[in-house]
């Protein structure tokens, strides 16, 4: 059981069929195979359009993969294929163990920052006061000015929204955290702060898959860095966090 | 008749949500119904607490729901639908309002139905609520006979009880859901009386509590909704629909007549109150922004058929059906 990786991706492909353009197809990525062991950080590097974000969205099921499998080991040890799991199973996984930080927050109108970030906890039945308290700790560490905590994130700057977004994901302590450019709008000192928080999550056993343009930050955080180009995985390097186990983190891929 | 017995009902309402427990009457001993199970307060005990939703199974299962207007013929289904872009049967002229609509809804979850006028989305809601008699199909509610029998097979008396105790409806037009000639508080009270609440003090308290949650000023409780703004009328309607502690609330274009700022307020309140009351919702809207905000899952309908269903973010970001792609590319949700 322990040998089974947290997530095992095999032969995954995402292609878009554009019916409004006479059925033209666009390739997101193809033939992606990857093993992600429990508690490891797999970084994904590559240029814009190489398929990095599409891969994350397929894992989270915002996109439907059209070929391949994603065998995910749940907290209870059972294994589910994220490519074919039904919608209710995906919703249960999102609520309990898979988190996603998108590059941009899409804030709910008229919901205050503290409450927005507290929502994942509220849905699990945590009391409002205690959920807010846990969010506040993260807001403080992410240096979100206290006068914004009761503000509406829809009015925030990109960097402020990104911190709300990160806090919302981290407060839920997911088992698998998908990160799509989580620090793109943050300055260096804030990036260091985020790196520290992510490293802490990793040491508590959170598995992470992160897309970042900043290769230095990626190398610092990741056990393994894979590179995508033209929709394929073209390279694999051990990252700065790499341990002997990390060397086997990745299966052979294109 | 043994309509709506639930385990929670048999235990009294000790495990119902606190707000309802505080406001709920003791066993309402009227004499219209025979057996004791019914008298344990089903109005507030029918839905499971939020934390138990994962194990509780679906609150509602709908299968093959079909509604024809006309005499019908063997060609009705084959000659209508999104591929031929018509609802009218080529052979007999029967209108196929909806055909073979199936979905299930977990307790406390929200599913959206989007589509243009004539897609059949409102027919689905009205059939579930009992405003329209379906031609075929089944709908099972966990709160009705433990989900063992379709509500479409229920007797008319049972059907009325399901409507009064287990379902709620918010109509597009306030005048369909509200009696505009009785007060806002009276509208909510009407619903509670139908669900066999008997104590005036508790009815008033529940009505005031819900209207307060929907940010209807307390001072307006005794005023007629006929004089309210559209947004305020919809808030009263939502309070009324939630009053009896339904397990499923059906909402038909509830914010489409409202200004954007008013709409945001109503949507925010409904999310908050949904979380607290643990109610499942079916939200019909032509507005993908509303669905994005409220619904975890979405079905897309066209010409009476479901053309695509999935997680809402997937429907919006990776639509597969040509019609869904057109819909998503036409708006800015």
PDB file of N, CA and C in Angstrom, chain A residues 17-67:
ATOM      1  N   UNK A  17     -12.215  20.160 -28.537  1.00  0.00           N
ATOM      2  CA  UNK A  17     -12.891  20.189 -29.837  1.00  0.00           C
ATOM      3  C   UNK A  17     -13.735  21.456 -29.885  1.00  0.00           C
ATOM      4  N   UNK A  18     -13.425  22.335 -30.810  1.00  0.00           N
ATOM      5  CA  UNK A  18     -14.109  23.625 -30.890  1.00  0.00           C
ATOM      6  C   UNK A  18     -15.218  23.554 -31.942  1.00  0.00           C
ATOM      7  N   UNK A  19     -16.439  23.318 -31.458  1.00  0.00           N
ATOM      8  CA  UNK A  19     -17.552  23.136 -32.399  1.00  0.00           C
ATOM      9  C   UNK A  19     -17.884  24.413 -33.155  1.00  0.00           C
ATOM     10  N   UNK A  20     -17.577  25.563 -32.527  1.00  0.00           N
ATOM     11  CA  UNK A  20     -17.901  26.825 -33.192  1.00  0.00           C
ATOM     12  C   UNK A  20     -16.931  27.096 -34.335  1.00  0.00           C
ATOM     13  N   UNK A  21     -15.825  26.360 -34.370  1.00  0.00           N
ATOM     14  CA  UNK A  21     -14.846  26.519 -35.449  1.00  0.00           C
ATOM     15  C   UNK A  21     -14.792  25.230 -36.271  1.00  0.00           C
ATOM     16  N   UNK A  22     -15.948  24.779 -36.680  1.00  0.00           N
ATOM     17  CA  UNK A  22     -16.081  23.587 -37.530  1.00  0.00           C
ATOM     18  C   UNK A  22     -15.354  22.367 -36.954  1.00  0.00           C
ATOM     19  N   UNK A  23     -15.394  22.257 -35.635  1.00  0.00           N
ATOM     20  CA  UNK A  23     -14.827  21.052 -35.033  1.00  0.00           C
ATOM     21  C   UNK A  23     -13.308  21.018 -34.986  1.00  0.00           C
ATOM     22  N   UNK A  24     -12.686  22.161 -35.141  1.00  0.00           N
ATOM     23  CA  UNK A  24     -11.233  22.245 -35.030  1.00  0.00           C
ATOM     24  C   UNK A  24     -10.773  21.707 -33.668  1.00  0.00           C
ATOM     25  N   UNK A  25      -9.653  21.003 -33.628  1.00  0.00           N
ATOM     26  CA  UNK A  25      -9.169  20.495 -32.342  1.00  0.00           C
ATOM     27  C   UNK A  25      -7.909  21.241 -31.917  1.00  0.00           C
ATOM     28  N   UNK A  26      -7.802  21.397 -30.597  1.00  0.00           N
ATOM     29  CA  UNK A  26      -6.632  22.030 -29.998  1.00  0.00           C
ATOM     30  C   UNK A  26      -6.061  21.057 -28.991  1.00  0.00           C
ATOM     31  N   UNK A  27      -4.768  20.829 -29.042  1.00  0.00           N
ATOM     32  CA  UNK A  27      -4.160  19.903 -28.084  1.00  0.00           C
ATOM     33  C   UNK A  27      -3.769  20.660 -26.816  1.00  0.00           C
ATOM     34  N   UNK A  28      -4.256  20.181 -25.647  1.00  0.00           N
ATOM     35  CA  UNK A  28      -3.790  20.717 -24.368  1.00  0.00           C
ATOM     36  C   UNK A  28      -2.460  20.067 -24.033  1.00  0.00           C
ATOM     37  N   UNK A  29      -2.484  18.742 -23.933  1.00  0.00           N
ATOM     38  CA  UNK A  29      -1.254  17.967 -23.714  1.00  0.00           C
ATOM     39  C   UNK A  29      -1.564  16.525 -24.064  1.00  0.00           C
ATOM     40  N   UNK A  30      -0.528  15.743 -24.225  1.00  0.00           N
ATOM     41  CA  UNK A  30      -0.758  14.332 -24.548  1.00  0.00           C
ATOM     42  C   UNK A  30       0.315  13.456 -23.925  1.00  0.00           C
ATOM     43  N   UNK A  31      -0.035  12.193 -23.705  1.00  0.00           N
ATOM     44  CA  UNK A  31       0.912  11.169 -23.276  1.00  0.00           C
ATOM     45  C   UNK A  31       1.666  11.557 -22.001  1.00  0.00           C
ATOM     46  N   UNK A  32       0.943  12.080 -21.028  1.00  0.00           N
ATOM     47  CA  UNK A  32       1.583  12.448 -19.769  1.00  0.00           C
ATOM     48  C   UNK A  32       1.455  11.298 -18.775  1.00  0.00           C
ATOM     49  N   UNK A  33       2.604  10.855 -18.277  1.00  0.00           N
ATOM     50  CA  UNK A  33       2.629   9.830 -17.236  1.00  0.00           C
ATOM     51  C   UNK A  33       3.495  10.346 -16.101  1.00  0.00           C
ATOM     52  N   UNK A  34       3.034  10.185 -14.875  1.00  0.00           N
ATOM     53  CA  UNK A  34       3.723  10.811 -13.749  1.00  0.00           C
ATOM     54  C   UNK A  34       3.301  10.116 -12.462  1.00  0.00           C
ATOM     55  N   UNK A  35       4.269   9.809 -11.612  1.00  0.00           N
ATOM     56  CA  UNK A  35       3.941   9.302 -10.282  1.00  0.00           C
ATOM     57  C   UNK A  35       4.219  10.397  -9.257  1.00  0.00           C
ATOM     58  N   UNK A  36       3.283  10.653  -8.400  1.00  0.00           N
ATOM     59  CA  UNK A  36       3.460  11.673  -7.374  1.00  0.00           C
ATOM     60  C   UNK A  36       3.341  10.996  -6.013  1.00  0.00           C
ATOM     61  N   UNK A  37       4.482  10.750  -5.333  1.00  0.00           N
ATOM     62  CA  UNK A  37       4.413  10.085  -4.027  1.00  0.00           C
ATOM     63  C   UNK A  37       3.823  11.004  -2.961  1.00  0.00           C
ATOM     64  N   UNK A  38       3.247  10.375  -1.953  1.00  0.00           N
ATOM     65  CA  UNK A  38       2.664  11.112  -0.831  1.00  0.00           C
ATOM     66  C   UNK A  38       3.679  12.078  -0.231  1.00  0.00           C
ATOM     67  N   UNK A  39       3.264  13.303  -0.027  1.00  0.00           N
ATOM     68  CA  UNK A  39       4.094  14.269   0.674  1.00  0.00           C
ATOM     69  C   UNK A  39       5.154  14.944  -0.177  1.00  0.00           C
ATOM     70  N   UNK A  40       5.211  14.610  -1.463  1.00  0.00           N
ATOM     71  CA  UNK A  40       6.216  15.241  -2.305  1.00  0.00           C
ATOM     72  C   UNK A  40       5.669  16.447  -3.051  1.00  0.00           C
ATOM     73  N   UNK A  41       6.587  17.296  -3.469  1.00  0.00           N
ATOM     74  CA  UNK A  41       6.234  18.462  -4.280  1.00  0.00           C
ATOM     75  C   UNK A  41       6.781  18.220  -5.681  1.00  0.00           C
ATOM     76  N   UNK A  42       5.874  18.088  -6.633  1.00  0.00           N
ATOM     77  CA  UNK A  42       6.295  17.958  -8.026  1.00  0.00           C
ATOM     78  C   UNK A  42       6.067  19.299  -8.712  1.00  0.00           C
ATOM     79  N   UNK A  43       7.140  19.893  -9.191  1.00  0.00           N
ATOM     80  CA  UNK A  43       7.033  21.160  -9.898  1.00  0.00           C
ATOM     81  C   UNK A  43       6.885  20.926 -11.384  1.00  0.00           C
ATOM     82  N   UNK A  44       6.127  21.793 -12.041  1.00  0.00           N
ATOM     83  CA  UNK A  44       5.995  21.696 -13.494  1.00  0.00           C
ATOM     84  C   UNK A  44       6.459  23.003 -14.097  1.00  0.00           C
ATOM     85  N   UNK A  45       7.494  22.918 -14.922  1.00  0.00           N
ATOM     86  CA  UNK A  45       8.028  24.099 -15.590  1.00  0.00           C
ATOM     87  C   UNK A  45       7.675  24.033 -17.068  1.00  0.00           C
ATOM     88  N   UNK A  46       7.827  25.156 -17.736  1.00  0.00           N
ATOM     89  CA  UNK A  46       7.546  25.182 -19.166  1.00  0.00           C
ATOM     90  C   UNK A  46       6.977  26.524 -19.563  1.00  0.00           C
ATOM     91  N   UNK A  47       7.010  26.791 -20.867  1.00  0.00           N
ATOM     92  CA  UNK A  47       6.547  28.084 -21.351  1.00  0.00           C
ATOM     93  C   UNK A  47       5.034  28.126 -21.372  1.00  0.00           C
ATOM     94  N   UNK A  48       4.491  29.334 -21.527  1.00  0.00           N
ATOM     95  CA  UNK A  48       3.047  29.481 -21.653  1.00  0.00           C
ATOM     96  C   UNK A  48       2.566  28.642 -22.816  1.00  0.00           C
ATOM     97  N   UNK A  49       1.441  27.982 -22.618  1.00  0.00           N
ATOM     98  CA  UNK A  49       0.878  27.187 -23.702  1.00  0.00           C
ATOM     99  C   UNK A  49       1.447  25.789 -23.813  1.00  0.00           C
ATOM    100  N   UNK A  50       2.333  25.419 -22.863  1.00  0.00           N
ATOM    101  CA  UNK A  50       2.942  24.094 -22.958  1.00  0.00           C
ATOM    102  C   UNK A  50       2.048  22.997 -22.385  1.00  0.00           C
ATOM    103  N   UNK A  51       0.953  23.396 -21.737  1.00  0.00           N
ATOM    104  CA  UNK A  51       0.010  22.398 -21.232  1.00  0.00           C
ATOM    105  C   UNK A  51       0.037  22.218 -19.722  1.00  0.00           C
ATOM    106  N   UNK A  52       0.833  23.051 -19.022  1.00  0.00           N
ATOM    107  CA  UNK A  52       0.974  22.897 -17.565  1.00  0.00           C
ATOM    108  C   UNK A  52      -0.347  23.086 -16.832  1.00  0.00           C
ATOM    109  N   UNK A  53      -0.989  24.221 -17.091  1.00  0.00           N
ATOM    110  CA  UNK A  53      -2.237  24.515 -16.388  1.00  0.00           C
ATOM    111  C   UNK A  53      -3.336  23.530 -16.768  1.00  0.00           C
ATOM    112  N   UNK A  54      -3.333  23.111 -18.039  1.00  0.00           N
ATOM    113  CA  UNK A  54      -4.342  22.142 -18.479  1.00  0.00           C
ATOM    114  C   UNK A  54      -4.213  20.842 -17.699  1.00  0.00           C
ATOM    115  N   UNK A  55      -2.962  20.457 -17.425  1.00  0.00           N
ATOM    116  CA  UNK A  55      -2.750  19.228 -16.662  1.00  0.00           C
ATOM    117  C   UNK A  55      -3.335  19.373 -15.252  1.00  0.00           C
ATOM    118  N   UNK A  56      -3.049  20.515 -14.596  1.00  0.00           N
ATOM    119  CA  UNK A  56      -3.603  20.729 -13.255  1.00  0.00           C
ATOM    120  C   UNK A  56      -5.130  20.708 -13.287  1.00  0.00           C
ATOM    121  N   UNK A  57      -5.701  21.368 -14.298  1.00  0.00           N
ATOM    122  CA  UNK A  57      -7.163  21.437 -14.377  1.00  0.00           C
ATOM    123  C   UNK A  57      -7.787  20.073 -14.631  1.00  0.00           C
ATOM    124  N   UNK A  58      -7.079  19.206 -15.341  1.00  0.00           N
ATOM    125  CA  UNK A  58      -7.585  17.846 -15.543  1.00  0.00           C
ATOM    126  C   UNK A  58      -7.591  17.069 -14.224  1.00  0.00           C
ATOM    127  N   UNK A  59      -6.530  17.288 -13.418  1.00  0.00           N
ATOM    128  CA  UNK A  59      -6.477  16.574 -12.138  1.00  0.00           C
ATOM    129  C   UNK A  59      -7.625  17.035 -11.237  1.00  0.00           C
ATOM    130  N   UNK A  60      -7.898  18.344 -11.263  1.00  0.00           N
ATOM    131  CA  UNK A  60      -8.975  18.898 -10.427  1.00  0.00           C
ATOM    132  C   UNK A  60     -10.353  18.663 -11.039  1.00  0.00           C
ATOM    133  N   UNK A  61     -10.343  18.274 -12.304  1.00  0.00           N
ATOM    134  CA  UNK A  61     -11.531  17.929 -13.080  1.00  0.00           C
ATOM    135  C   UNK A  61     -12.321  19.150 -13.571  1.00  0.00           C
ATOM    136  N   UNK A  62     -11.638  20.315 -13.576  1.00  0.00           N
ATOM    137  CA  UNK A  62     -12.229  21.459 -14.268  1.00  0.00           C
ATOM    138  C   UNK A  62     -12.204  21.174 -15.761  1.00  0.00           C
ATOM    139  N   UNK A  63     -11.216  20.413 -16.212  1.00  0.00           N
ATOM    140  CA  UNK A  63     -11.195  19.882 -17.572  1.00  0.00           C
ATOM    141  C   UNK A  63     -11.421  18.380 -17.504  1.00  0.00           C
ATOM    142  N   UNK A  64     -12.068  17.848 -18.520  1.00  0.00           N
ATOM    143  CA  UNK A  64     -12.248  16.404 -18.629  1.00  0.00           C
ATOM    144  C   UNK A  64     -11.171  15.843 -19.550  1.00  0.00           C
ATOM    145  N   UNK A  65     -10.311  14.990 -18.998  1.00  0.00           N
ATOM    146  CA  UNK A  65      -9.295  14.346 -19.843  1.00  0.00           C
ATOM    147  C   UNK A  65      -9.999  13.428 -20.836  1.00  0.00           C
ATOM    148  N   UNK A  66      -9.477  13.327 -22.059  1.00  0.00           N
ATOM    149  CA  UNK A  66     -10.159  12.443 -22.995  1.00  0.00           C
ATOM    150  C   UNK A  66      -9.450  11.105 -23.198  1.00  0.00           C
ATOM    151  N   UNK A  67      -8.295  10.936 -22.590  1.00  0.00           N
ATOM    152  CA  UNK A  67      -7.621   9.643 -22.661  1.00  0.00           C
ATOM    153  C   UNK A  67      -6.729   9.518 -21.437  1.00  0.00           C
TER     154      UNK A  67
END
